[in-house]
mmCIF file of C-alpha atoms and ligand atoms in Angstrom:
data_model
loop_
_atom_site.group_PDB
_atom_site.id
_atom_site.type_symbol
_atom_site.label_atom_id
_atom_site.label_comp_id
_atom_site.label_asym_id
_atom_site.label_seq_id
_atom_site.Cartn_x
_atom_site.Cartn_y
_atom_site.Cartn_z
ATOM 1 C CA UNK A 1 11.573 2.656 -19.015
ATOM 2 C CA UNK A 2 7.918 1.645 -19.114
ATOM 3 C CA UNK A 3 7.248 -1.812 -17.649
ATOM 4 C CA UNK A 4 3.978 -3.707 -17.952
ATOM 5 C CA UNK A 5 3.323 -5.974 -14.946
ATOM 6 C CA UNK A 6 1.032 -9.013 -15.064
ATOM 7 C CA UNK A 7 -0.054 -10.886 -11.917
ATOM 8 C CA UNK A 8 -2.105 -14.096 -12.249
ATOM 9 C CA UNK A 9 -0.755 -16.486 -9.613
ATOM 10 C CA UNK A 10 -4.018 -17.153 -7.795
ATOM 11 C CA UNK A 11 -7.448 -15.539 -7.869
ATOM 12 C CA UNK A 12 -6.612 -11.949 -8.795
ATOM 13 C CA UNK A 13 -5.821 -10.691 -12.288
ATOM 14 C CA UNK A 14 -3.656 -7.596 -11.922
ATOM 15 C CA UNK A 15 -2.147 -5.424 -14.652
ATOM 16 C CA UNK A 16 -0.088 -2.294 -14.163
ATOM 17 C CA UNK A 17 2.215 0.145 -15.914
ATOM 18 C CA UNK A 18 5.252 1.316 -13.978
ATOM 19 C CA UNK A 19 7.554 3.972 -15.342
ATOM 20 C CA UNK A 20 11.055 4.112 -13.869
ATOM 21 C CA UNK A 21 10.986 7.940 -14.088
ATOM 22 C CA UNK A 22 7.370 8.783 -13.263
ATOM 23 C CA UNK A 23 6.435 5.874 -10.952
ATOM 24 C CA UNK A 24 3.208 3.927 -11.097
ATOM 25 C CA UNK A 25 1.085 5.235 -13.993
ATOM 26 C CA UNK A 26 -1.893 2.894 -13.730
ATOM 27 C CA UNK A 27 -2.975 -0.361 -12.174
ATOM 28 C CA UNK A 28 -6.147 -2.402 -12.589
ATOM 29 C CA UNK A 29 -7.341 -5.460 -10.779
ATOM 30 C CA UNK A 30 -10.073 -8.031 -11.113
ATOM 31 C CA UNK A 31 -10.750 -10.142 -8.053
ATOM 32 C CA UNK A 32 -12.337 -13.574 -8.571
ATOM 33 C CA UNK A 33 -13.355 -13.798 -4.923
ATOM 34 C CA UNK A 34 -17.096 -13.770 -5.657
ATOM 35 C CA UNK A 35 -16.707 -16.532 -8.257
ATOM 36 C CA UNK A 36 -14.868 -18.871 -5.873
ATOM 37 C CA UNK A 37 -16.925 -18.000 -2.778
ATOM 38 C CA UNK A 38 -19.628 -20.610 -3.404
ATOM 39 C CA UNK A 39 -16.943 -23.341 -3.410
ATOM 40 C CA UNK A 40 -15.334 -22.059 -0.175
ATOM 41 C CA UNK A 41 -11.916 -21.727 -1.815
ATOM 42 C CA UNK A 42 -10.122 -21.148 -5.093
ATOM 43 C CA UNK A 43 -10.980 -23.631 -7.875
ATOM 44 C CA UNK A 44 -7.796 -23.721 -10.000
ATOM 45 C CA UNK A 45 -9.406 -24.438 -13.370
ATOM 46 C CA UNK A 46 -12.002 -21.679 -12.933
ATOM 47 C CA UNK A 47 -9.208 -19.309 -11.905
ATOM 48 C CA UNK A 48 -7.192 -19.995 -15.072
ATOM 49 C CA UNK A 49 -10.204 -19.487 -17.339
ATOM 50 C CA UNK A 50 -11.140 -16.238 -15.661
ATOM 51 C CA UNK A 51 -7.577 -14.876 -15.983
ATOM 52 C CA UNK A 52 -7.886 -15.506 -19.742
ATOM 53 C CA UNK A 53 -11.154 -13.554 -19.858
ATOM 54 C CA UNK A 54 -9.937 -10.609 -17.768
ATOM 55 C CA UNK A 55 -6.327 -9.965 -18.741
ATOM 56 C CA UNK A 56 -6.715 -8.197 -22.077
ATOM 57 C CA UNK A 57 -9.586 -5.874 -21.048
ATOM 58 C CA UNK A 58 -7.495 -4.908 -17.992
ATOM 59 C CA UNK A 59 -4.486 -4.295 -20.251
ATOM 60 C CA UNK A 60 -6.584 -1.945 -22.398
ATOM 61 C CA UNK A 61 -7.760 -0.193 -19.257
ATOM 62 C CA UNK A 62 -4.287 0.496 -17.866
ATOM 63 C CA UNK A 63 -3.029 1.686 -21.264
ATOM 64 C CA UNK A 64 -5.986 4.078 -21.582
ATOM 65 C CA UNK A 65 -5.575 5.316 -18.009
ATOM 66 C CA UNK A 66 -1.857 5.962 -18.513
ATOM 67 C CA UNK A 67 -2.416 7.517 -21.967
ATOM 68 C CA UNK A 68 -0.016 4.970 -23.483
ATOM 69 C CA UNK A 69 -0.077 2.552 -26.413
ATOM 70 C CA UNK A 70 1.318 -0.995 -26.671
ATOM 71 C CA UNK A 71 4.295 0.312 -28.620
ATOM 72 C CA UNK A 72 5.320 2.483 -25.644
ATOM 73 C CA UNK A 73 5.959 -0.583 -23.442
ATOM 74 C CA UNK A 74 9.676 -1.272 -23.022
ATOM 75 C CA UNK A 75 9.470 -4.550 -21.107
ATOM 76 C CA UNK A 76 6.981 -6.978 -19.623
ATOM 77 C CA UNK A 77 7.165 -8.525 -16.148
ATOM 78 C CA UNK A 78 4.923 -11.417 -15.144
ATOM 79 C CA UNK A 79 4.516 -13.592 -12.057
ATOM 80 C CA UNK A 80 6.455 -16.779 -12.764
ATOM 81 C CA UNK A 81 5.620 -18.449 -9.437
ATOM 82 C CA UNK A 82 4.842 -19.635 -6.861
ATOM 83 C CA UNK A 83 1.129 -20.156 -7.439
ATOM 84 C CA UNK A 84 -1.392 -22.244 -9.343
ATOM 85 C CA UNK A 85 0.258 -23.738 -12.430
ATOM 86 C CA UNK A 86 -2.614 -23.048 -14.844
ATOM 87 C CA UNK A 87 -3.176 -19.521 -13.545
ATOM 88 C CA UNK A 88 0.539 -18.732 -13.806
ATOM 89 C CA UNK A 89 0.609 -20.069 -17.367
ATOM 90 C CA UNK A 90 -2.047 -17.574 -18.452
ATOM 91 C CA UNK A 91 -0.012 -14.548 -17.322
ATOM 92 C CA UNK A 92 3.254 -16.053 -18.556
ATOM 93 C CA UNK A 93 1.923 -16.838 -22.014
ATOM 94 C CA UNK A 94 0.302 -13.416 -22.434
ATOM 95 C CA UNK A 95 3.582 -11.780 -21.374
ATOM 96 C CA UNK A 96 5.570 -13.954 -23.718
ATOM 97 C CA UNK A 97 3.192 -13.406 -26.643
ATOM 98 C CA UNK A 98 3.267 -9.644 -26.147
ATOM 99 C CA UNK A 99 7.061 -9.712 -25.790
ATOM 100 C CA UNK A 100 7.464 -11.576 -29.050
ATOM 101 C CA UNK A 101 4.946 -9.399 -30.905
ATOM 102 C CA UNK A 102 6.463 -6.148 -29.649
ATOM 103 C CA UNK A 103 10.074 -7.323 -29.733
ATOM 104 C CA UNK A 104 10.448 -6.417 -26.054
ATOM 105 C CA UNK A 105 12.086 -8.376 -23.205
ATOM 106 C CA UNK A 106 10.088 -10.283 -20.620
ATOM 107 C CA UNK A 107 11.090 -11.059 -17.064
ATOM 108 C CA UNK A 108 9.585 -13.686 -14.735
ATOM 109 C CA UNK A 109 9.104 -12.447 -11.175
ATOM 110 C CA UNK A 110 8.822 -14.326 -7.890
ATOM 111 C CA UNK A 111 5.430 -13.392 -6.446
ATOM 112 C CA UNK A 112 6.826 -12.898 -2.922
ATOM 113 C CA UNK A 113 9.619 -10.693 -4.227
ATOM 114 C CA UNK A 114 6.851 -8.536 -5.670
ATOM 115 C CA UNK A 115 5.208 -8.314 -2.236
ATOM 116 C CA UNK A 116 8.366 -7.582 -0.282
ATOM 117 C CA UNK A 117 9.649 -4.876 -2.622
ATOM 118 C CA UNK A 118 6.227 -3.205 -2.869
ATOM 119 C CA UNK A 119 6.809 -0.642 -0.075
ATOM 120 C CA UNK A 120 9.649 0.748 -2.212
ATOM 121 C CA UNK A 121 7.171 1.568 -4.953
ATOM 122 C CA UNK A 122 6.885 5.357 -5.098
ATOM 123 C CA UNK A 123 3.399 6.521 -5.939
ATOM 124 C CA UNK A 124 2.676 9.638 -7.956
ATOM 125 C CA UNK A 125 -1.095 8.972 -7.751
ATOM 126 C CA UNK A 126 -2.621 10.591 -4.660
ATOM 127 C CA UNK A 127 -5.713 8.353 -4.551
ATOM 128 C CA UNK A 128 -3.429 5.370 -3.905
ATOM 129 C CA UNK A 129 -1.740 7.141 -1.032
ATOM 130 C CA UNK A 130 1.949 7.576 -0.453
ATOM 131 C CA UNK A 131 4.024 4.647 -1.705
ATOM 132 C CA UNK A 132 6.204 4.610 1.346
ATOM 133 C CA UNK A 133 3.762 5.020 4.169
ATOM 134 C CA UNK A 134 5.001 7.247 6.955
ATOM 135 C CA UNK A 135 4.616 5.327 10.159
ATOM 136 C CA UNK A 136 5.201 5.467 13.867
ATOM 137 C CA UNK A 137 4.109 9.042 14.280
ATOM 138 C CA UNK A 138 6.418 10.622 11.706
ATOM 139 C CA UNK A 139 4.711 13.149 9.465
ATOM 140 C CA UNK A 140 6.948 12.951 6.446
ATOM 141 C CA UNK A 141 7.578 9.650 4.703
ATOM 142 C CA UNK A 142 10.470 7.702 6.101
ATOM 143 C CA UNK A 143 12.901 6.503 3.489
ATOM 144 C CA UNK A 144 13.062 2.755 3.140
ATOM 145 C CA UNK A 145 16.571 1.471 2.470
ATOM 146 C CA UNK A 146 18.223 -1.934 2.384
ATOM 147 C CA UNK A 147 18.888 -3.896 4.518
ATOM 148 C CA UNK A 148 15.586 -4.612 6.214
ATOM 149 C CA UNK A 149 13.541 -7.410 7.743
ATOM 150 C CA UNK A 150 10.453 -8.407 5.767
ATOM 151 C CA UNK A 151 7.439 -10.138 7.240
ATOM 152 C CA UNK A 152 5.574 -11.787 4.368
ATOM 153 C CA UNK A 153 2.088 -12.696 5.500
ATOM 154 C CA UNK A 154 -0.312 -13.879 2.840
ATOM 155 C CA UNK A 155 -2.850 -16.626 2.267
ATOM 156 C CA UNK A 156 -0.121 -19.027 1.181
ATOM 157 C CA UNK A 157 2.991 -17.882 3.048
ATOM 158 C CA UNK A 158 4.239 -16.677 6.403
ATOM 159 C CA UNK A 159 7.948 -15.934 6.313
ATOM 160 C CA UNK A 160 10.494 -13.658 7.910
ATOM 161 C CA UNK A 161 13.261 -12.665 5.507
ATOM 162 C CA UNK A 162 16.404 -10.628 5.821
ATOM 163 C CA UNK A 163 16.571 -8.434 2.698
ATOM 164 C CA UNK A 164 19.976 -7.020 1.754
ATOM 165 C CA UNK A 165 19.057 -5.947 -1.773
ATOM 166 C CA UNK A 166 17.052 -7.036 -4.807
ATOM 167 C CA UNK A 167 17.481 -10.831 -4.986
ATOM 168 C CA UNK A 168 19.491 -10.953 -1.758
ATOM 169 C CA UNK A 169 17.123 -12.703 0.584
ATOM 170 C CA UNK A 170 17.852 -14.870 3.569
ATOM 171 C CA UNK A 171 15.045 -16.852 5.127
ATOM 172 C CA UNK A 172 15.032 -16.410 8.896
ATOM 173 C CA UNK A 173 11.878 -18.314 9.728
ATOM 174 C CA UNK A 174 8.584 -19.560 8.298
ATOM 175 C CA UNK A 175 5.412 -21.321 9.236
ATOM 176 C CA UNK A 176 5.680 -25.019 9.934
ATOM 177 C CA UNK A 177 1.995 -25.587 9.063
ATOM 178 C CA UNK A 178 -0.736 -23.103 8.026
ATOM 179 C CA UNK A 179 0.026 -19.639 6.679
ATOM 180 C CA UNK A 180 -1.329 -16.747 8.767
ATOM 181 C CA UNK A 181 -3.867 -15.755 6.083
ATOM 182 C CA UNK A 182 -4.957 -19.367 5.733
ATOM 183 C CA UNK A 183 -5.563 -19.526 9.499
ATOM 184 C CA UNK A 184 -7.609 -16.299 9.331
ATOM 185 C CA UNK A 185 -9.595 -17.718 6.391
ATOM 186 C CA UNK A 186 -10.237 -21.124 7.977
ATOM 187 C CA UNK A 187 -11.226 -19.618 11.325
ATOM 188 C CA UNK A 188 -13.534 -17.179 9.543
ATOM 189 C CA UNK A 189 -15.120 -20.060 7.689
ATOM 190 C CA UNK A 190 -15.820 -22.027 10.848
ATOM 191 C CA UNK A 191 -17.394 -18.888 12.337
ATOM 192 C CA UNK A 192 -19.656 -18.750 9.276
ATOM 193 C CA UNK A 193 -18.066 -15.640 7.771
ATOM 194 C CA UNK A 194 -17.578 -17.009 4.236
ATOM 195 C CA UNK A 195 -14.503 -16.917 2.048
ATOM 196 C CA UNK A 196 -11.939 -15.343 2.101
ATOM 197 C CA UNK A 197 -12.655 -14.452 5.662
ATOM 198 C CA UNK A 198 -9.573 -12.524 6.837
ATOM 199 C CA UNK A 199 -11.091 -9.040 6.461
ATOM 200 C CA UNK A 200 -14.534 -10.228 7.689
ATOM 201 C CA UNK A 201 -13.011 -11.862 10.775
ATOM 202 C CA UNK A 202 -11.142 -8.669 11.509
ATOM 203 C CA UNK A 203 -14.356 -6.622 11.252
ATOM 204 C CA UNK A 204 -16.249 -9.023 13.535
ATOM 205 C CA UNK A 205 -13.378 -8.933 16.038
ATOM 206 C CA UNK A 206 -13.961 -5.170 16.491
ATOM 207 C CA UNK A 207 -17.191 -6.021 18.333
ATOM 208 C CA UNK A 208 -15.650 -8.773 20.435
ATOM 209 C CA UNK A 209 -13.761 -9.080 23.699
ATOM 210 C CA UNK A 210 -10.254 -10.317 22.875
ATOM 211 C CA UNK A 211 -9.670 -11.419 26.479
ATOM 212 C CA UNK A 212 -12.825 -13.448 27.195
ATOM 213 C CA UNK A 213 -11.158 -16.598 25.861
ATOM 214 C CA UNK A 214 -7.469 -17.254 26.161
ATOM 215 C CA UNK A 215 -6.344 -18.774 22.885
ATOM 216 C CA UNK A 216 -2.907 -20.397 22.446
ATOM 217 C CA UNK A 217 0.088 -18.542 20.999
ATOM 218 C CA UNK A 218 1.834 -21.442 19.236
ATOM 219 C CA UNK A 219 5.640 -21.294 19.144
ATOM 220 C CA UNK A 220 5.716 -17.928 20.887
ATOM 221 C CA UNK A 221 8.576 -19.162 23.061
ATOM 222 C CA UNK A 222 10.180 -21.493 20.533
ATOM 223 C CA UNK A 223 13.487 -19.565 20.509
ATOM 224 C CA UNK A 224 13.499 -19.508 16.726
ATOM 225 C CA UNK A 225 11.736 -17.416 14.094
ATOM 226 C CA UNK A 226 9.324 -20.096 12.889
ATOM 227 C CA UNK A 227 5.551 -19.837 13.197
ATOM 228 C CA UNK A 228 2.687 -22.262 13.665
ATOM 229 C CA UNK A 229 -1.003 -21.430 13.259
ATOM 230 C CA UNK A 230 -2.714 -24.821 13.003
ATOM 231 C CA UNK A 231 -3.133 -25.235 16.789
ATOM 232 C CA UNK A 232 -4.618 -21.750 17.116
ATOM 233 C CA UNK A 233 -7.148 -22.493 14.400
ATOM 234 C CA UNK A 234 -8.078 -25.820 16.059
ATOM 235 C CA UNK A 235 -8.482 -24.093 19.451
ATOM 236 C CA UNK A 236 -10.850 -21.584 17.814
ATOM 237 C CA UNK A 237 -12.798 -24.466 16.253
ATOM 238 C CA UNK A 238 -13.153 -26.272 19.597
ATOM 239 C CA UNK A 239 -14.339 -23.044 21.258
ATOM 240 C CA UNK A 240 -16.797 -22.266 18.473
ATOM 241 C CA UNK A 241 -18.360 -25.744 18.834
ATOM 242 C CA UNK A 242 -18.577 -25.435 22.606
ATOM 243 C CA UNK A 243 -19.787 -21.830 22.889
ATOM 244 C CA UNK A 244 -22.048 -21.552 19.840
ATOM 245 C CA UNK A 245 -22.687 -18.603 17.492
ATOM 246 C CA UNK A 246 -23.274 -15.987 20.223
ATOM 247 C CA UNK A 247 -19.562 -16.187 21.126
ATOM 248 C CA UNK A 248 -18.375 -15.653 17.526
ATOM 249 C CA UNK A 249 -17.198 -12.050 17.961
ATOM 250 C CA UNK A 250 -15.237 -12.882 21.128
ATOM 251 C CA UNK A 251 -13.637 -15.904 19.465
ATOM 252 C CA UNK A 252 -12.727 -13.791 16.417
ATOM 253 C CA UNK A 253 -11.190 -11.127 18.658
ATOM 254 C CA UNK A 254 -9.319 -13.721 20.728
ATOM 255 C CA UNK A 255 -8.005 -15.424 17.600
ATOM 256 C CA UNK A 256 -6.843 -12.140 16.055
ATOM 257 C CA UNK A 257 -5.159 -11.051 19.275
ATOM 258 C CA UNK A 258 -3.258 -14.361 19.479
ATOM 259 C CA UNK A 259 -2.179 -14.211 15.811
ATOM 260 C CA UNK A 260 -1.041 -10.576 16.159
ATOM 261 C CA UNK A 261 0.849 -11.417 19.380
ATOM 262 C CA UNK A 262 2.832 -14.146 17.631
ATOM 263 C CA UNK A 263 3.487 -12.184 14.426
ATOM 264 C CA UNK A 264 4.648 -9.094 16.348
ATOM 265 C CA UNK A 265 6.836 -11.075 18.761
ATOM 266 C CA UNK A 266 8.635 -12.854 15.925
ATOM 267 C CA UNK A 267 9.224 -9.573 14.078
ATOM 268 C CA UNK A 268 10.776 -8.088 17.219
ATOM 269 C CA UNK A 269 12.938 -11.192 17.648
ATOM 270 C CA UNK A 270 14.115 -10.965 14.013
ATOM 271 C CA UNK A 271 15.053 -7.292 14.449
ATOM 272 C CA UNK A 272 16.904 -8.113 17.656
ATOM 273 C CA UNK A 273 18.715 -11.102 16.186
ATOM 274 C CA UNK A 274 19.940 -9.167 13.129
ATOM 275 C CA UNK A 275 20.400 -5.770 14.776
ATOM 276 C CA UNK A 276 18.390 -4.189 11.924
ATOM 277 C CA UNK A 277 16.088 -1.204 12.501
ATOM 278 C CA UNK A 278 13.734 -1.396 9.525
ATOM 279 C CA UNK A 279 10.765 -3.729 9.133
ATOM 280 C CA UNK A 280 8.614 -4.201 6.034
ATOM 281 C CA UNK A 281 5.231 -5.902 6.325
ATOM 282 C CA UNK A 282 3.856 -7.220 3.050
ATOM 283 C CA UNK A 283 1.130 -9.585 1.829
ATOM 284 C CA UNK A 284 -2.621 -9.646 2.422
ATOM 285 C CA UNK A 285 -2.533 -10.021 6.216
ATOM 286 C CA UNK A 286 -0.396 -6.858 6.259
ATOM 287 C CA UNK A 287 -3.706 -5.034 5.695
ATOM 288 C CA UNK A 288 -4.868 -6.127 9.156
ATOM 289 C CA UNK A 289 -5.509 -3.018 11.271
ATOM 290 C CA UNK A 290 -4.641 -4.606 14.608
ATOM 291 C CA UNK A 291 -1.357 -5.970 13.310
ATOM 292 C CA UNK A 292 -0.452 -2.510 11.993
ATOM 293 C CA UNK A 293 -1.459 -0.780 15.219
ATOM 294 C CA UNK A 294 0.590 -3.241 17.285
ATOM 295 C CA UNK A 295 3.694 -2.919 15.119
ATOM 296 C CA UNK A 296 3.397 0.876 15.017
ATOM 297 C CA UNK A 297 3.247 0.965 18.815
ATOM 298 C CA UNK A 298 6.245 -1.382 19.120
ATOM 299 C CA UNK A 299 8.178 0.680 16.576
ATOM 300 C CA UNK A 300 7.539 3.841 18.542
ATOM 301 C CA UNK A 301 8.593 2.232 21.791
ATOM 302 C CA UNK A 302 11.557 0.201 20.559
ATOM 303 C CA UNK A 303 12.800 2.757 18.033
ATOM 304 C CA UNK A 304 12.647 0.963 14.735
ATOM 305 C CA UNK A 305 10.859 1.911 11.521
ATOM 306 C CA UNK A 306 7.998 -0.036 10.004
ATOM 307 C CA UNK A 307 6.882 0.226 6.378
ATOM 308 C CA UNK A 308 3.774 -1.016 4.621
ATOM 309 C CA UNK A 309 2.712 -0.862 0.998
ATOM 310 C CA UNK A 310 -0.319 1.380 0.435
ATOM 311 C CA UNK A 311 -3.453 -0.566 1.466
ATOM 312 C CA UNK A 312 -4.566 -0.927 -2.166
ATOM 313 C CA UNK A 313 -1.294 -2.723 -2.956
ATOM 314 C CA UNK A 314 -1.171 -5.023 0.090
ATOM 315 C CA UNK A 315 -3.013 -7.871 -1.554
ATOM 316 C CA UNK A 316 -2.084 -9.331 -4.945
ATOM 317 C CA UNK A 317 -1.681 -6.769 -7.734
ATOM 318 C CA UNK A 318 0.163 -6.102 -10.982
ATOM 319 C CA UNK A 319 1.946 -2.977 -9.739
ATOM 320 C CA UNK A 320 4.295 -4.910 -7.467
ATOM 321 C CA UNK A 321 5.189 -7.234 -10.347
ATOM 322 C CA UNK A 322 5.844 -4.326 -12.738
ATOM 323 C CA UNK A 323 8.012 -2.662 -10.076
ATOM 324 C CA UNK A 324 10.043 -5.803 -9.262
ATOM 325 C CA UNK A 325 10.441 -6.306 -13.022
ATOM 326 C CA UNK A 326 11.764 -2.771 -13.453
ATOM 327 C CA UNK A 327 14.301 -3.436 -10.702
ATOM 328 C CA UNK A 328 15.466 -6.654 -12.340
ATOM 329 C CA UNK A 329 15.517 -5.637 -15.971
ATOM 330 C CA UNK A 330 19.239 -5.162 -16.190
ATOM 331 C CA UNK A 331 19.248 -8.953 -16.482
ATOM 332 C CA UNK A 332 18.501 -10.392 -19.913
ATOM 333 C CA UNK A 333 15.892 -13.035 -19.147
ATOM 334 C CA UNK A 334 13.627 -14.833 -21.593
ATOM 335 C CA UNK A 335 14.750 -12.977 -24.731
ATOM 336 C CA UNK A 336 14.287 -16.068 -26.858
ATOM 337 C CA UNK A 337 10.558 -16.000 -26.147
ATOM 338 C CA UNK A 338 10.589 -19.220 -24.124
ATOM 339 C CA UNK A 339 9.133 -19.265 -20.640
ATOM 340 C CA UNK A 340 8.440 -21.532 -17.699
ATOM 341 C CA UNK A 341 6.320 -21.174 -14.598
ATOM 342 C CA UNK A 342 7.352 -22.349 -11.131
ATOM 343 C CA UNK A 343 4.297 -23.272 -9.045
ATOM 344 C CA UNK A 344 6.641 -24.073 -6.113
ATOM 345 C CA UNK A 345 9.594 -21.739 -5.697
ATOM 346 C CA UNK A 346 11.801 -20.951 -2.696
ATOM 347 C CA UNK A 347 12.331 -17.174 -2.386
ATOM 348 C CA UNK A 348 15.765 -17.510 -0.811
ATOM 349 C CA UNK A 349 17.005 -19.336 -3.952
ATOM 350 C CA UNK A 350 16.840 -16.067 -5.941
ATOM 351 C CA UNK A 351 20.016 -14.261 -6.949
ATOM 352 C CA UNK A 352 20.645 -10.537 -7.342
ATOM 353 C CA UNK A 353 20.426 -9.035 -10.860
ATOM 354 C CA UNK A 354 23.916 -8.823 -12.389
HETATM 355 O O1 KG4 B 1 -1.249 -11.579 -0.487
HETATM 356 P P1 KG4 B 1 -2.643 -12.015 -0.710
HETATM 357 O O2 KG4 B 1 -3.592 -11.104 -1.437
HETATM 358 O O3 KG4 B 1 -2.716 -13.349 -1.522
HETATM 359 C C1 KG4 B 1 -1.816 -14.371 -1.387
HETATM 360 O O4 KG4 B 1 -0.745 -14.316 -2.047
HETATM 361 O O5 KG4 B 1 -2.158 -15.270 -0.572
HETATM 362 O O6 KG4 B 1 -3.241 -12.404 0.732
HETATM 363 C C2 KG4 B 1 -4.554 -12.871 0.888
HETATM 364 C C3 KG4 B 1 -4.745 -13.251 2.345
HETATM 365 C C4 KG4 B 1 -6.065 -13.965 2.610
HETATM 366 O O7 KG4 B 1 -5.821 -15.082 3.435
HETATM 367 C C5 KG4 B 1 -6.898 -12.897 3.354
HETATM 368 O O8 KG4 B 1 -7.868 -13.435 4.221
HETATM 369 C C6 KG4 B 1 -5.820 -12.160 4.104
HETATM 370 O O9 KG4 B 1 -4.732 -12.073 3.182
HETATM 371 N N1 KG4 B 1 -6.254 -10.811 4.515
HETATM 372 C C7 KG4 B 1 -6.420 -10.450 5.809
HETATM 373 C C8 KG4 B 1 -6.873 -9.102 5.789
HETATM 374 N N2 KG4 B 1 -6.969 -8.707 4.482
HETATM 375 C C9 KG4 B 1 -6.583 -9.760 3.721
HETATM 376 N N3 KG4 B 1 -6.214 -11.122 6.950
HETATM 377 C C10 KG4 B 1 -6.459 -10.472 8.103
HETATM 378 N N4 KG4 B 1 -6.903 -9.214 8.162
HETATM 379 C C11 KG4 B 1 -7.137 -8.486 7.050
HETATM 380 N N5 KG4 B 1 -7.556 -7.224 7.123
HETATM 381 ZN ZN1 ZN B 2 0.273 -12.598 -2.652
#
């Protein structure tokens, strides 16, 4: 079965073709980061308009790359939510229009389900790397199986989920204020690193001393699996004002160290609480090198397995939507051509495909 995936929930237009036999055939992405940079954040109306401009050329590109035609598509998966309403509507209406024109089913996917299932995506394309990344010193890929703990760390979400199967998600903890990626972005901005600053902050931190300033680890000892990042961001702001630009690298390193400490500690607590031995890290902040290094070291020491999507598929993309769609397509959803988007949508409200 050949599934077209369309992601348009925020500022990335992603299209992909996933074949249930052959794996991921092609994926293409347009990032709007440069367009939104001058505003210091995503401008929803500009995002929607750009998705309209980019989606069809990207569709042509993935079809050409996979050597397929529109008529070869068996089903279409699109991001139904959560995200920006207008941006979601672009992907949903393209999916629905194509579904009606081709007489093929469409399926609306929860964006975070896309992220958390993405390490299961087997990759036949070597330039994208192995789909299931071998970690903690093992040379051959470890096999990811349900159940597992998933840490979802993106610009909009920070959640720990217990995952027992497709659509079987139990929320164990989440942020009570800022998402981890949001905290990285806001701290980067106050250090003058532009938007979105997560990767830039991480690069600057490489030159800094993580122990010069002791930044807070909010909720580290809260005895639950919730997170908080607002206080950490404010502490970085206060330091930046006091110490000036020459301290930027040390503040960046101190901030990153504190964020990684909290994220890693909560993952370990979730594994301990559930007795599970597999951890999946998904979402944009999952690309952070220090977070990966810390979790790999913990996994080695505490004997659990940790899985990441390939780096290219850590941030928003169409491949994860096509893959989640393929896994859900036993369900008949949206056959009448109608569709809705869900800008706010609780992941643990999903049900397993019947
Ligand atoms: O999953 P994603 O692409 O989009 C959302 O659904 O939010 O995540 C984007 C977030 C941004 O906040 C970005 O700054 C952060 O992931 N990010 C990073 C890194 N790469 C991306 N944060 C820290 N270190 C990185 N290397
Ligand atoms: Zn995302």
